[in-house]
mmCIF file with all atom_site columns, C-alpha atoms in Angstrom:
data_model
loop_
_atom_site.group_PDB
_atom_site.id
_atom_site.type_symbol
_atom_site.label_atom_id
_atom_site.label_alt_id
_atom_site.label_comp_id
_atom_site.label_asym_id
_atom_site.label_entity_id
_atom_site.label_seq_id
_atom_site.pdbx_PDB_ins_code
_atom_site.Cartn_x
_atom_site.Cartn_y
_atom_site.Cartn_z
_atom_site.occupancy
_atom_site.B_iso_or_equiv
_atom_site.pdbx_formal_charge
_atom_site.auth_seq_id
_atom_site.auth_comp_id
_atom_site.auth_asym_id
_atom_site.auth_atom_id
_atom_site.pdbx_PDB_model_num
ATOM 1   C CA . MET A 1 1   ? -131.983 -68.789 137.843 1.00 38.00 ? 1   MET A CA 1
ATOM 2   C CA . ILE A 1 2   ? -133.801 -69.137 139.330 1.00 37.00 ? 2   ILE A CA 1
ATOM 3   C CA . CYS A 1 3   ? -135.420 -70.516 142.362 1.00 36.00 ? 3   CYS A CA 1
ATOM 4   C CA . LEU A 1 4   ? -130.958 -69.195 138.568 1.00 39.00 ? 4   LEU A CA 1
ATOM 5   C CA . LEU A 1 5   ? -131.222 -69.776 137.570 1.00 39.00 ? 5   LEU A CA 1
ATOM 6   C CA . VAL A 1 6   ? -131.016 -68.827 138.574 1.00 40.00 ? 6   VAL A CA 1
ATOM 7   C CA . LEU A 1 7   ? -130.441 -68.865 138.387 1.00 40.00 ? 7   LEU A CA 1
ATOM 8   C CA . ALA A 1 8   ? -132.496 -67.934 138.662 1.00 39.00 ? 8   ALA A CA 1
ATOM 9   C CA . PHE A 1 9   ? -130.041 -66.670 141.235 1.00 38.00 ? 9   PHE A CA 1
ATOM 10  C CA . ALA A 1 10  ? -130.735 -64.004 143.986 1.00 36.00 ? 10  ALA A CA 1
ATOM 11  C CA . TYR A 1 11  ? -130.144 -63.810 147.610 1.00 36.00 ? 11  TYR A CA 1
ATOM 12  C CA . GLY A 1 12  ? -133.100 -66.190 147.232 1.00 43.00 ? 12  GLY A CA 1
ATOM 13  C CA . ALA A 1 13  ? -133.345 -65.456 143.504 1.00 41.00 ? 13  ALA A CA 1
ATOM 14  C CA . LEU A 1 14  ? -132.813 -67.675 140.495 1.00 40.00 ? 14  LEU A CA 1
ATOM 15  C CA . SER A 1 15  ? -134.934 -69.883 143.205 1.00 43.00 ? 15  SER A CA 1
ATOM 16  C CA . ALA A 1 16  ? -137.672 -69.609 145.576 1.00 42.00 ? 16  ALA A CA 1
ATOM 17  C CA . PRO A 1 17  ? -138.234 -71.713 148.694 1.00 45.00 ? 17  PRO A CA 1
ATOM 18  C CA . SER A 1 18  ? -139.467 -75.199 148.175 1.00 43.00 ? 18  SER A CA 1
ATOM 19  C CA . THR A 1 19  ? -142.770 -74.294 150.093 1.00 45.00 ? 19  THR A CA 1
ATOM 20  C CA . ALA A 1 20  ? -144.281 -70.826 150.184 1.00 42.00 ? 20  ALA A CA 1
ATOM 21  C CA . PRO A 1 21  ? -147.723 -69.704 150.644 1.00 48.00 ? 21  PRO A CA 1
ATOM 22  C CA . ASP A 1 22  ? -147.787 -67.537 147.371 1.00 72.00 ? 22  ASP A CA 1
ATOM 23  C CA . LEU A 1 23  ? -145.140 -68.348 144.949 1.00 74.00 ? 23  LEU A CA 1
ATOM 24  C CA . ALA A 1 24  ? -145.881 -64.976 143.034 1.00 77.00 ? 24  ALA A CA 1
ATOM 25  C CA . THR A 1 25  ? -144.998 -63.125 146.135 1.00 84.00 ? 25  THR A CA 1
ATOM 26  C CA . THR A 1 26  ? -141.979 -64.907 146.758 1.00 83.00 ? 26  THR A CA 1
ATOM 27  C CA . PHE A 1 27  ? -140.726 -64.433 143.053 1.00 83.00 ? 27  PHE A CA 1
ATOM 28  C CA . LYS A 1 28  ? -141.542 -60.649 143.470 1.00 88.00 ? 28  LYS A CA 1
ATOM 29  C CA . GLN A 1 29  ? -139.405 -60.514 146.823 1.00 89.00 ? 29  GLN A CA 1
ATOM 30  C CA . ALA A 1 30  ? -136.567 -62.386 144.981 1.00 88.00 ? 30  ALA A CA 1
ATOM 31  C CA . PHE A 1 31  ? -136.763 -60.047 142.038 1.00 92.00 ? 31  PHE A CA 1
ATOM 32  C CA . SER A 1 32  ? -136.645 -56.970 144.414 1.00 93.00 ? 32  SER A CA 1
ATOM 33  C CA . ARG A 1 33  ? -133.316 -58.274 145.757 1.00 91.00 ? 33  ARG A CA 1
ATOM 34  C CA . ILE A 1 34  ? -131.908 -58.854 142.313 1.00 93.00 ? 34  ILE A CA 1
ATOM 35  C CA . ASP A 1 35  ? -132.988 -55.299 141.117 1.00 96.00 ? 35  ASP A CA 1
ATOM 36  C CA . SER A 1 36  ? -130.384 -53.471 143.143 1.00 94.00 ? 36  SER A CA 1
ATOM 37  C CA . ASP A 1 37  ? -130.895 -50.054 141.496 1.00 95.00 ? 37  ASP A CA 1
ATOM 38  C CA . GLY A 1 38  ? -134.695 -50.260 142.021 1.00 94.00 ? 38  GLY A CA 1
ATOM 39  C CA . SER A 1 39  ? -135.051 -49.717 138.330 1.00 96.00 ? 39  SER A CA 1
ATOM 40  C CA . GLY A 1 40  ? -137.887 -52.223 137.972 1.00 95.00 ? 40  GLY A CA 1
ATOM 41  C CA . THR A 1 41  ? -135.645 -54.309 135.574 1.00 96.00 ? 41  THR A CA 1
ATOM 42  C CA . ALA A 1 42  ? -132.713 -56.503 136.033 1.00 96.00 ? 42  ALA A CA 1
ATOM 43  C CA . ASP A 1 43  ? -129.675 -56.377 133.792 1.00 95.00 ? 43  ASP A CA 1
ATOM 44  C CA . VAL A 1 44  ? -126.561 -58.680 133.552 1.00 94.00 ? 44  VAL A CA 1
ATOM 45  C CA . SER A 1 45  ? -124.472 -56.601 136.072 1.00 95.00 ? 45  SER A CA 1
ATOM 46  C CA . GLU A 1 46  ? -127.279 -57.219 138.728 1.00 95.00 ? 46  GLU A CA 1
ATOM 47  C CA . PHE A 1 47  ? -127.358 -60.823 137.698 1.00 92.00 ? 47  PHE A CA 1
ATOM 48  C CA . LEU A 1 48  ? -123.603 -61.093 138.054 1.00 94.00 ? 48  LEU A CA 1
ATOM 49  C CA . ASN A 1 49  ? -123.766 -59.509 141.518 1.00 94.00 ? 49  ASN A CA 1
ATOM 50  C CA . VAL A 1 50  ? -126.282 -62.403 142.482 1.00 91.00 ? 50  VAL A CA 1
ATOM 51  C CA . PHE A 1 51  ? -124.000 -65.200 140.680 1.00 92.00 ? 51  PHE A CA 1
ATOM 52  C CA . ASP A 1 52  ? -121.035 -63.682 142.898 1.00 93.00 ? 52  ASP A CA 1
ATOM 53  C CA . HIS A 1 53  ? -123.245 -64.495 146.019 1.00 91.00 ? 53  HIS A CA 1
ATOM 54  C CA . TYR A 1 54  ? -123.928 -68.147 144.823 1.00 91.00 ? 54  TYR A CA 1
ATOM 55  C CA . ASP A 1 55  ? -120.278 -68.724 143.899 1.00 94.00 ? 55  ASP A CA 1
ATOM 56  C CA . LEU A 1 56  ? -119.347 -69.874 147.343 1.00 94.00 ? 56  LEU A CA 1
ATOM 57  C CA . ASN A 1 57  ? -115.697 -70.789 146.771 1.00 95.00 ? 57  ASN A CA 1
ATOM 58  C CA . HIS A 1 58  ? -115.354 -67.701 144.373 1.00 95.00 ? 58  HIS A CA 1
ATOM 59  C CA . ASP A 1 59  ? -113.877 -69.913 141.420 1.00 96.00 ? 59  ASP A CA 1
ATOM 60  C CA . GLY A 1 60  ? -116.059 -68.131 138.650 1.00 94.00 ? 60  GLY A CA 1
ATOM 61  C CA . LYS A 1 61  ? -118.500 -71.093 138.696 1.00 94.00 ? 61  LYS A CA 1
ATOM 62  C CA . MET A 1 62  ? -121.722 -71.796 140.499 1.00 93.00 ? 62  MET A CA 1
ATOM 63  C CA . THR A 1 63  ? -122.396 -75.470 140.888 1.00 93.00 ? 63  THR A CA 1
ATOM 64  C CA . LEU A 1 64  ? -125.606 -77.228 141.283 1.00 92.00 ? 64  LEU A CA 1
ATOM 65  C CA . ALA A 1 65  ? -124.575 -77.962 144.926 1.00 93.00 ? 65  ALA A CA 1
ATOM 66  C CA . GLU A 1 66  ? -123.508 -74.301 145.708 1.00 93.00 ? 66  GLU A CA 1
ATOM 67  C CA . TYR A 1 67  ? -126.915 -73.403 144.631 1.00 89.00 ? 67  TYR A CA 1
ATOM 68  C CA . MET A 1 68  ? -128.661 -76.043 146.587 1.00 90.00 ? 68  MET A CA 1
ATOM 69  C CA . SER A 1 69  ? -126.613 -75.097 149.528 1.00 90.00 ? 69  SER A CA 1
ATOM 70  C CA . VAL A 1 70  ? -127.413 -71.391 149.337 1.00 90.00 ? 70  VAL A CA 1
ATOM 71  C CA . ASN A 1 71  ? -131.333 -71.694 148.703 1.00 83.00 ? 71  ASN A CA 1
ATOM 72  C CA . LYS A 1 72  ? -131.949 -74.932 150.778 1.00 87.00 ? 72  LYS A CA 1
ATOM 73  C CA . VAL A 1 73  ? -133.822 -76.540 147.737 1.00 85.00 ? 73  VAL A CA 1
ATOM 74  C CA . PRO A 1 74  ? -134.031 -80.075 146.650 1.00 88.00 ? 74  PRO A CA 1
ATOM 75  C CA . LYS A 1 75  ? -132.059 -81.012 143.683 1.00 89.00 ? 75  LYS A CA 1
ATOM 76  C CA . TYR A 1 76  ? -134.866 -81.549 141.226 1.00 87.00 ? 76  TYR A CA 1
ATOM 77  C CA . ILE A 1 77  ? -135.975 -77.707 142.091 1.00 85.00 ? 77  ILE A CA 1
ATOM 78  C CA . ALA A 1 78  ? -132.283 -76.612 141.519 1.00 86.00 ? 78  ALA A CA 1
ATOM 79  C CA . GLN A 1 79  ? -131.938 -78.680 138.299 1.00 88.00 ? 79  GLN A CA 1
ATOM 80  C CA . ALA A 1 80  ? -135.289 -76.971 136.818 1.00 86.00 ? 80  ALA A CA 1
ATOM 81  C CA . VAL A 1 81  ? -133.883 -73.666 137.564 1.00 84.00 ? 81  VAL A CA 1
ATOM 82  C CA . PHE A 1 82  ? -130.531 -74.323 136.163 1.00 83.00 ? 82  PHE A CA 1
ATOM 83  C CA . LYS A 1 83  ? -132.064 -76.037 132.910 1.00 83.00 ? 83  LYS A CA 1
ATOM 84  C CA . PRO A 1 84  ? -133.014 -72.836 130.914 1.00 81.00 ? 84  PRO A CA 1
ATOM 85  C CA . VAL A 1 85  ? -129.652 -71.122 131.609 1.00 82.00 ? 85  VAL A CA 1
ATOM 86  C CA . ASP A 1 86  ? -126.997 -74.040 131.646 1.00 85.00 ? 86  ASP A CA 1
ATOM 87  C CA . ALA A 1 87  ? -126.371 -74.192 128.101 1.00 81.00 ? 87  ALA A CA 1
ATOM 88  C CA . ASP A 1 88  ? -124.202 -77.323 128.119 1.00 85.00 ? 88  ASP A CA 1
ATOM 89  C CA . HIS A 1 89  ? -126.262 -78.882 130.956 1.00 86.00 ? 89  HIS A CA 1
ATOM 90  C CA . ASP A 1 90  ? -123.300 -79.896 133.102 1.00 90.00 ? 90  ASP A CA 1
ATOM 91  C CA . ASP A 1 91  ? -124.967 -78.454 136.211 1.00 90.00 ? 91  ASP A CA 1
ATOM 92  C CA . VAL A 1 92  ? -122.186 -75.896 136.545 1.00 92.00 ? 92  VAL A CA 1
ATOM 93  C CA . LEU A 1 93  ? -122.807 -72.145 135.637 1.00 91.00 ? 93  LEU A CA 1
ATOM 94  C CA . GLN A 1 94  ? -119.808 -70.303 134.552 1.00 90.00 ? 94  GLN A CA 1
ATOM 95  C CA . ARG A 1 95  ? -119.722 -66.668 135.339 1.00 90.00 ? 95  ARG A CA 1
ATOM 96  C CA . THR A 1 96  ? -119.765 -66.004 131.483 1.00 86.00 ? 96  THR A CA 1
ATOM 97  C CA . GLU A 1 97  ? -123.016 -68.122 131.162 1.00 86.00 ? 97  GLU A CA 1
ATOM 98  C CA . VAL A 1 98  ? -124.867 -65.263 133.046 1.00 87.00 ? 98  VAL A CA 1
ATOM 99  C CA . ASN A 1 99  ? -125.894 -63.698 129.788 1.00 85.00 ? 99  ASN A CA 1
ATOM 100 C CA . ASN A 1 100 ? -128.013 -66.833 129.427 1.00 84.00 ? 100 ASN A CA 1
ATOM 101 C CA . VAL A 1 101 ? -130.225 -65.727 132.337 1.00 85.00 ? 101 VAL A CA 1
ATOM 102 C CA . VAL A 1 102 ? -131.026 -62.586 130.601 1.00 89.00 ? 102 VAL A CA 1
ATOM 103 C CA . ALA A 1 103 ? -131.731 -64.242 127.307 1.00 88.00 ? 103 ALA A CA 1
ATOM 104 C CA . ALA A 1 104 ? -134.061 -66.834 129.067 1.00 87.00 ? 104 ALA A CA 1
ATOM 105 C CA . PHE A 1 105 ? -136.072 -64.496 130.800 1.00 90.00 ? 105 PHE A CA 1
ATOM 106 C CA . ASP A 1 106 ? -136.122 -61.591 128.702 1.00 94.00 ? 106 ASP A CA 1
ATOM 107 C CA . THR A 1 107 ? -139.182 -62.398 126.429 1.00 93.00 ? 107 THR A CA 1
ATOM 108 C CA . ASP A 1 108 ? -139.592 -59.001 124.831 1.00 96.00 ? 108 ASP A CA 1
ATOM 109 C CA . GLY A 1 109 ? -135.881 -58.799 123.762 1.00 94.00 ? 109 GLY A CA 1
ATOM 110 C CA . ASP A 1 110 ? -135.056 -55.456 125.426 1.00 96.00 ? 110 ASP A CA 1
ATOM 111 C CA . GLY A 1 111 ? -131.954 -56.617 126.918 1.00 94.00 ? 111 GLY A CA 1
ATOM 112 C CA . VAL A 1 112 ? -133.210 -56.543 130.603 1.00 96.00 ? 112 VAL A CA 1
ATOM 113 C CA . VAL A 1 113 ? -135.562 -58.811 132.724 1.00 96.00 ? 113 VAL A CA 1
ATOM 114 C CA . SER A 1 114 ? -138.600 -57.080 134.146 1.00 96.00 ? 114 SER A CA 1
ATOM 115 C CA . LEU A 1 115 ? -140.575 -58.153 137.023 1.00 95.00 ? 115 LEU A CA 1
ATOM 116 C CA . ALA A 1 116 ? -143.406 -59.664 134.911 1.00 94.00 ? 116 ALA A CA 1
ATOM 117 C CA . GLU A 1 117 ? -140.841 -61.567 132.765 1.00 94.00 ? 117 GLU A CA 1
ATOM 118 C CA . PHE A 1 118 ? -139.142 -62.842 136.096 1.00 91.00 ? 118 PHE A CA 1
ATOM 119 C CA . VAL A 1 119 ? -142.336 -64.009 137.676 1.00 90.00 ? 119 VAL A CA 1
ATOM 120 C CA . ASN A 1 120 ? -143.657 -65.617 134.258 1.00 89.00 ? 120 ASN A CA 1
ATOM 121 C CA . LYS A 1 121 ? -140.437 -67.523 133.846 1.00 88.00 ? 121 LYS A CA 1
ATOM 122 C CA . TYR A 1 122 ? -140.389 -68.923 137.434 1.00 84.00 ? 122 TYR A CA 1
ATOM 123 C CA . GLN A 1 123 ? -144.073 -69.871 137.223 1.00 84.00 ? 123 GLN A CA 1
ATOM 124 C CA . GLN A 1 124 ? -143.448 -71.718 134.052 1.00 85.00 ? 124 GLN A CA 1
ATOM 125 C CA . ILE A 1 125 ? -140.375 -73.526 135.732 1.00 83.00 ? 125 ILE A CA 1
ATOM 126 C CA . PHE A 1 126 ? -142.379 -74.416 138.946 1.00 80.00 ? 126 PHE A CA 1
ATOM 127 C CA . ALA A 1 127 ? -145.369 -75.446 136.840 1.00 81.00 ? 127 ALA A CA 1
ATOM 128 C CA . SER A 1 128 ? -143.249 -77.941 134.971 1.00 82.00 ? 128 SER A CA 1
ATOM 129 C CA . LEU A 1 129 ? -141.921 -79.502 138.235 1.00 80.00 ? 129 LEU A CA 1
ATOM 130 C CA . PRO A 1 130 ? -143.102 -83.395 138.967 1.00 78.00 ? 130 PRO A CA 1
ATOM 131 C CA . ASN A 1 131 ? -143.856 -82.160 142.391 1.00 69.00 ? 131 ASN A CA 1
ATOM 132 C CA . PRO A 1 132 ? -144.376 -78.533 142.276 1.00 60.00 ? 132 PRO A CA 1
ATOM 133 C CA . PRO A 1 133 ? -143.914 -76.610 145.713 1.00 57.00 ? 133 PRO A CA 1
ATOM 134 C CA . VAL A 1 134 ? -147.331 -75.810 147.370 1.00 50.00 ? 134 VAL A CA 1
ATOM 135 C CA . GLY A 1 135 ? -148.631 -72.077 147.000 1.00 47.00 ? 135 GLY A CA 1
ATOM 136 C CA . LYS A 1 136 ? -148.770 -71.805 143.027 1.00 42.00 ? 136 LYS A CA 1
#
C-alpha cells in the first residue's frame, strides 16, 4: 500500500478491488502500473508517483479516506493495506512515510520491491482479513 499501502498504492496499487476473479492477477496488474520504468522492480520514486496520485488534495498526506475514495474499497480493506506502512497508525500516510512501503514489502533487503514480493505481501494482507475478498 496496498490494495498502499499501499499502500500498497497504485492507480489500483497499494490495493486491489474488493472482488476479483483472481487476486494474484489483480496484484500483478497493479504492480505493473507501479513499475513505471518496466524494470521488474519498484523503488521509492515509483511509489512516490503513486502516492501523489492518491493525495487528492496535494497536501503531502494520503488519508485513509483518500485511499478509500480512489480505490473504492471498504474501510477494513484500506486499514489492512495501511497497517504495514503507517508507522504511527493514525490512518494518514505522510509523503515521507513512503519509505515504509519499500521496507514493508522488500523481504530480500535489496532496496526495491519485486513483483513476487509485492504479490506475496498483498496475499498475506488479504489472507488476514476477517472477510477476505473473493478470488484468493
